[in-house]
Structures are given as structure tokens and as C-alpha cells.
């Protein structure tokens, strides 16, 4: 049988893209092998220059091939070539242009490509800066790139073994059994794509994934330098570059994580910026071990201690990135995470496990081979030394990461545990309480250490000086804690201690920068970073502890807001208020009024709900504040059911008012309201409305309405009507009555959309030469037919959190600048 010739397909961009995928794999593998050969030839007369030249050239070609892959896929997506499964699955014709980039990283293959891109960029930088360590570090970087390339290779070894999934797969190959693909002209029936997940149609999702994946990519560089150091037992030259890259990784990965929090705060409706979701946890755990390894590396640089734990932590950090990839991409977390990938089946699971196993084996073998040779100092650290407490802090961060990783991984190990013990293991039902009750103690210890450690010296410290300085800090912190705990009504003792710890960290770092470092900018990196971290802890505490709903349901109505547990469902019903159109409702110190909804049209498919908030000054008896919020929602978007809501927030210096739509009236139902006739006899007569009243002001034959096109012989008159709403605001409307050719009667209606008011000049009734009446027909939508269910939360002092993030990243930047300018000195043991 002859093969079907499909009409209209554009095959060349996919073929070209797949060709460059293969090129990227081959060149990365060639570069890794060549760098490995160069590393083994370092002692040769030519230093392995031939191998170095080949390795560099291959890696440059590898980087160029990645750009070519991106270009091919971008062409496919922007040209709406829906014969390709990736374009069909993640994009559509009506998608706003600014979100086209988000299509790349919504899918598995695109996010792997983004990860590869950043590795290639960082590899080119390492190639130029690693100097004598280039061959060893680049061996690892190129090797990991070859591994990543296999994720998008999309080739078969025999009939059953598949290596990777190509982003250039044709739609007809991805859905081979669909009857439509038996037709040569199937593209005539594929008019549009499935579209981007509506939750990702947010500006944060354009910038958050690239920053997060840059953070993930940065963990590879310290990993590579640690392997390079273990490879030949060179434990001094790796310190400087590893420290610099670890600082960069800490800053970027931390920023990426909190960008995800900002996205969740602005785009998701779980009411906050952090929910201990497994995908959030999967990015947090490597950051915690990276920060722990960064601090033990500082200990080793200054005291020659803690090298072994430094290697363990920095190697583990990159391995945890791969483990996080396994958790979030194989579908194993599908029931416990709101935004994990659904997974590509068993093939990807085994693929990632093989990768993790290979990298773990490499790390473990090198550590075991060098274990006895690793430099150690046999004497114990002094208790009153910086390195002792930095080590304690690193251990605490490591334990915190273990607790988060173990709980997040319950779906992974629960089946094995059940097989061994016969008992069922399930994730905690109250996730927030489970994590918060444990991690609050981590926050307390780390908050205290972040301030106190700065006053200690390496090897030993003067107890009297440290005690005096920390005494002053403690006294100030206690006073501030008492005032803030009283003002914010923080009555839970664990969180009172956390409040003290965060304030202690803030006061200690500020006092240290002023009194000890004398505000010398280059020396302020640690103090500023720790200040930012302490401010983050304070911001988390203040914004979360007294977070409260002002949309309290006092109607007794129950809404269909199903949650995981009955308690959560009851809580949601208590904290959601129904707002009927144009009917004010008390909401905390505000009066909220649902004004109506509107659709922008075009490529923006969201429905925007206009909600007015007014705050009245009771003493002055006047309006003190007015603002509008516009929470929006996608109603029944492609591939999804129900509503996908996006919040709208009013920002103050000391709080946020956070609102989102939980439910809304069905816009697909037709308006069943009808016109009712009201007869007015003279100017000043009043017609009462659902949400105000209307006064008849008489007739006028001066008509300047674009909808009315006059013809010869017309008799046209308009009724002048003044409409007043419940707030006393006045608007003018004027329906028109037209008598054409002395026999045909037509009308031009007039409306007020925000009051759902439609008016029509029904009839002109002439009773006598001096007497006439007018039938004004009025139709108003029943407010009970147009409503929203709104949740409104107050987040006090949330800006402290965002400010803390900025300060922490700035501190990382200062430290990075200092590390890049510092020459490595070998300290005496």
C-alpha cells in the first residue's frame, strides 16, 4: 500500500530542528570526551592542547545548535504550524503575543531546552574563566549537556526503547490512532491549537521560569568544580570560583523561587504566595543545601575545616535538582501538586532515574576514592568561633531540606513502605500546619544565627566583646518584639519566638554594619544578605499570622466551593461573600459593590469583574477612600472545565487587599428580564428602579444621536430622563420616538450598562391640545441573575517580605563582587 501523502504540512522546520537536536547531543558528547582526554594529558608536554581545541570547538557548535533548536521551535509556534504536536498542545491563534515565549517552557521538552540553553551559556563563561581547571570542569558540564540532550532526542533503540521525546513530533504521529489522520487533508480540520494553560498567561510566567532554570543551571558549576577538585586532589584552586558561582546560584535561584511566589500571589487563588506545594518544595530544597554548602565553603576557605561536608552539600545540591525534576515531571506527584507536569510515562521515569544514578555514582566514587586524603584538622573547633556556629547553621538547613524532601516524596516511597510494613502512608491532610509547625523552629534558629554569627571571629572570639554587643542587640530586639507582638496581637508563643528571632537578625545585622564594619560597602555583603533573610522571615510572619478574610459570609448561603476536606469546604463558604450586581455589601471597613463585568475582546479571553470599594469616614460623614479592583477569570477555557480565576490586589504601604472570584453567574444563560411600561404625565414625574429612580424632564426635538439617521418627513422626539443611583450620582439618558411617513413608528433605545438599565420611548399619548402622556418602557436585569462570589483577604505588612527579598539578593551581589575581586590566600591550619 502506498504511503499517504499529507497535504499542507511544513516538514522542513521540524526536520531542521530535529537535526540540530542530534547535533547538540553529538557535539556535547564529543566535547566531554575531548575535555576528558585533555584533563588526562595535563602533564603532557603540550598540555593536551589538541584535545582542548577540539573540545572547545565542539562545545561552541553545541551552543550554536541549541540556538538553532530554539529558532526552529519558535518559528513553528509563531507561524501556528499545528501539524506539530508541541505547537498544537501549547499554543493557539488567539494567544497574546507576549505569552508565546511561555509556550516554550509549558511543556516538558521546552523546559529541558531552556535548561540546556542556560548550561550552554554558563559553559561558555566557564570555558573562558576556569583557566587550569577548564578541562576538568568542562568535562562534567559537557557530559551533563549530553544527558540533557537525550531528553529531547526522540529516537528509538529497537521497537520498545525510546530515548527522550522530541519537541518536533508531528501531531499525526503523537495521535496515530485518531481517525482524522487517515485523511490526507487532515489539516483542513485542525483550525487551532489547544492553547496555553490559562494559569501561565501571566507576565510573571514569562520571566519566572527563565530565572528559575538559570538558578538550576548555576548549581551545575559548583558541582563541576567539586568534581574537578576531587578528580586530582586539588583542594585549593577550586575555592574561589566555586564560592563565586555558589553566590550567584544562591542569588538567582532564590530570586526564581520568590518570583514563583509572586506569580502564585498574583495569579493563583489559593490565597497567598506559598502553599508548600510539592513543586515549590522541589525548588526550595536545592536552594537550602546550596546555602548550607556556601557557608561551609566559607569555613573551609578561612579555617581549612569542613571540606568533606562542603563537597557533600554542593554535590548533593545538583543531584537534588535532578531529583526535583524527577518528582515534578514523571507525574508521580499528580495527585498532590496543583501544578506538576503530568509526566511522559514510564520511559521518562527510568530515564531520569538512570541519570540520577549515574551522577550519584560519579560523586560517590570520587568521594570514596579521596575520602582518606581529604584535609582535616583533628582538633575540635572552639565553641565561641564563627566556624562552629556556621557549621551548626548548615546542619540545620540540611535537616530542614531533608524534612521537606522526605514529606514531599511520600508518593515515591509510600508503596515500598507499605510493602515492608503493611501500613498506608499518605501526605499530610493539613499541609500548611504540618510544614509550618516544623519549619518555624528552623526559622527561629537560623534567624538567631544569621545575626549572632557576624559578631564571632574565625578560630576564636573575645567573649566579653561579643557578649556586650549581642547584649545590646538582644535588649533592643526584646523591646521591639514586645511592641510588635502587642500591636499585631501575636499570641502564639512559637511565633512570638520567631518574631524575636527575625527582629534579632534585623537589629544585629544593622548594628554590625554600622558599629563593626563602619558601613564599608565591600564588607557589607554578609550583613546585607542576612538582613534581607531576617526581613523575609519577619514579612512571612506578619503577613501570614494575621492574614484574614473581610468577605465574611453572613447570608447563610452555601456555595459549591469544594475543597480537599470538609473542614476546608466549610472554611471557604465562611470566607466567601456573594455580591449581587449594584447592591452594596459591607466588607470589613469597606463597602463593596459589584458593578458588572466586561470582556476586552480580541486575544484576551478573560472576563473582568468590576468591584468598587468605598471607605467612609464616620466622624466626618464623608467618603474617605474609593478604589476599583478588577479580578478576572477565564470561563470554560480550552481543555479546562469551570473557572480559572486571577486575583486583583489593592496595594498599601502596610497591607494588601487581595481579591479573587470564586464563582460567578453563568454568562451563557440568556437574559429573561422583560420591559415594563410606566406612564409619565408631566415633567418631574418619577419612575422607581431596582437600584435608584428616574425623573422625566420633558421632551426635546434636538436630537444628536448617531444611531438616528433622519429622513424627510420624520417626526422625532426624545424623552429627557435623569437617572439617580443609590449613591445619588446622576446620569442623563434620552430614548427616541420616531414617526416616519406618518404611519411607521420606530424607537431608538437608550441604556445605562452599569445599572443594567434599558429604556424605550414606548408611546406618545396625546389627550388634548395641551395634554399628553408618555409611556416609558423600562427593563432592568434582575440583580439576582447577575452576581459574583468574591473572596477578599488582607495581608498585613507583606511589603516587608518583598523588601527582604530585594535586600537579600542585593547582599548576594555585594558578596559576589567581593569574591570576584579577592585573591585566594591559603590560611594556616
Tab-separated table of C-alpha atoms in Angstrom, residues 11-24 65-74 76 84 113 152-153 166-169:
chain	number	residue	atom	x	y	z
A	11	UNK	CA	8.076	19.487	7.380
A	12	UNK	CA	11.342	21.367	6.904
A	13	UNK	CA	11.380	23.347	10.230
A	14	UNK	CA	10.782	20.152	12.216
A	15	UNK	CA	13.365	18.195	10.275
A	16	UNK	CA	15.879	21.012	10.686
A	17	UNK	CA	15.119	21.319	14.411
A	18	UNK	CA	15.482	17.582	14.990
A	19	UNK	CA	18.743	17.575	13.048
A	20	UNK	CA	20.149	20.203	15.416
A	21	UNK	CA	18.927	18.195	18.421
A	22	UNK	CA	21.077	15.314	17.215
A	23	UNK	CA	23.958	17.728	16.536
A	24	UNK	CA	23.658	19.137	20.072
A	65	UNK	CA	22.893	24.066	17.774
A	66	UNK	CA	20.801	24.889	20.862
A	67	UNK	CA	20.087	28.347	19.450
A	68	UNK	CA	19.096	26.688	16.168
A	69	UNK	CA	16.703	24.350	18.030
A	70	UNK	CA	15.091	27.330	19.757
A	71	UNK	CA	14.779	29.160	16.458
A	72	UNK	CA	13.092	26.221	14.732
A	73	UNK	CA	10.591	25.700	17.542
A	74	UNK	CA	9.883	29.427	17.810
A	76	UNK	CA	6.753	26.597	14.421
A	84	UNK	CA	3.388	19.752	15.138
A	113	UNK	CA	15.654	23.118	26.187
A	152	UNK	CA	14.690	15.732	23.680
A	153	UNK	CA	16.401	13.274	21.333
A	166	UNK	CA	11.338	15.372	20.508
A	167	UNK	CA	9.549	18.727	20.503
A	168	UNK	CA	9.300	18.346	16.715
A	169	UNK	CA	6.951	15.357	16.731
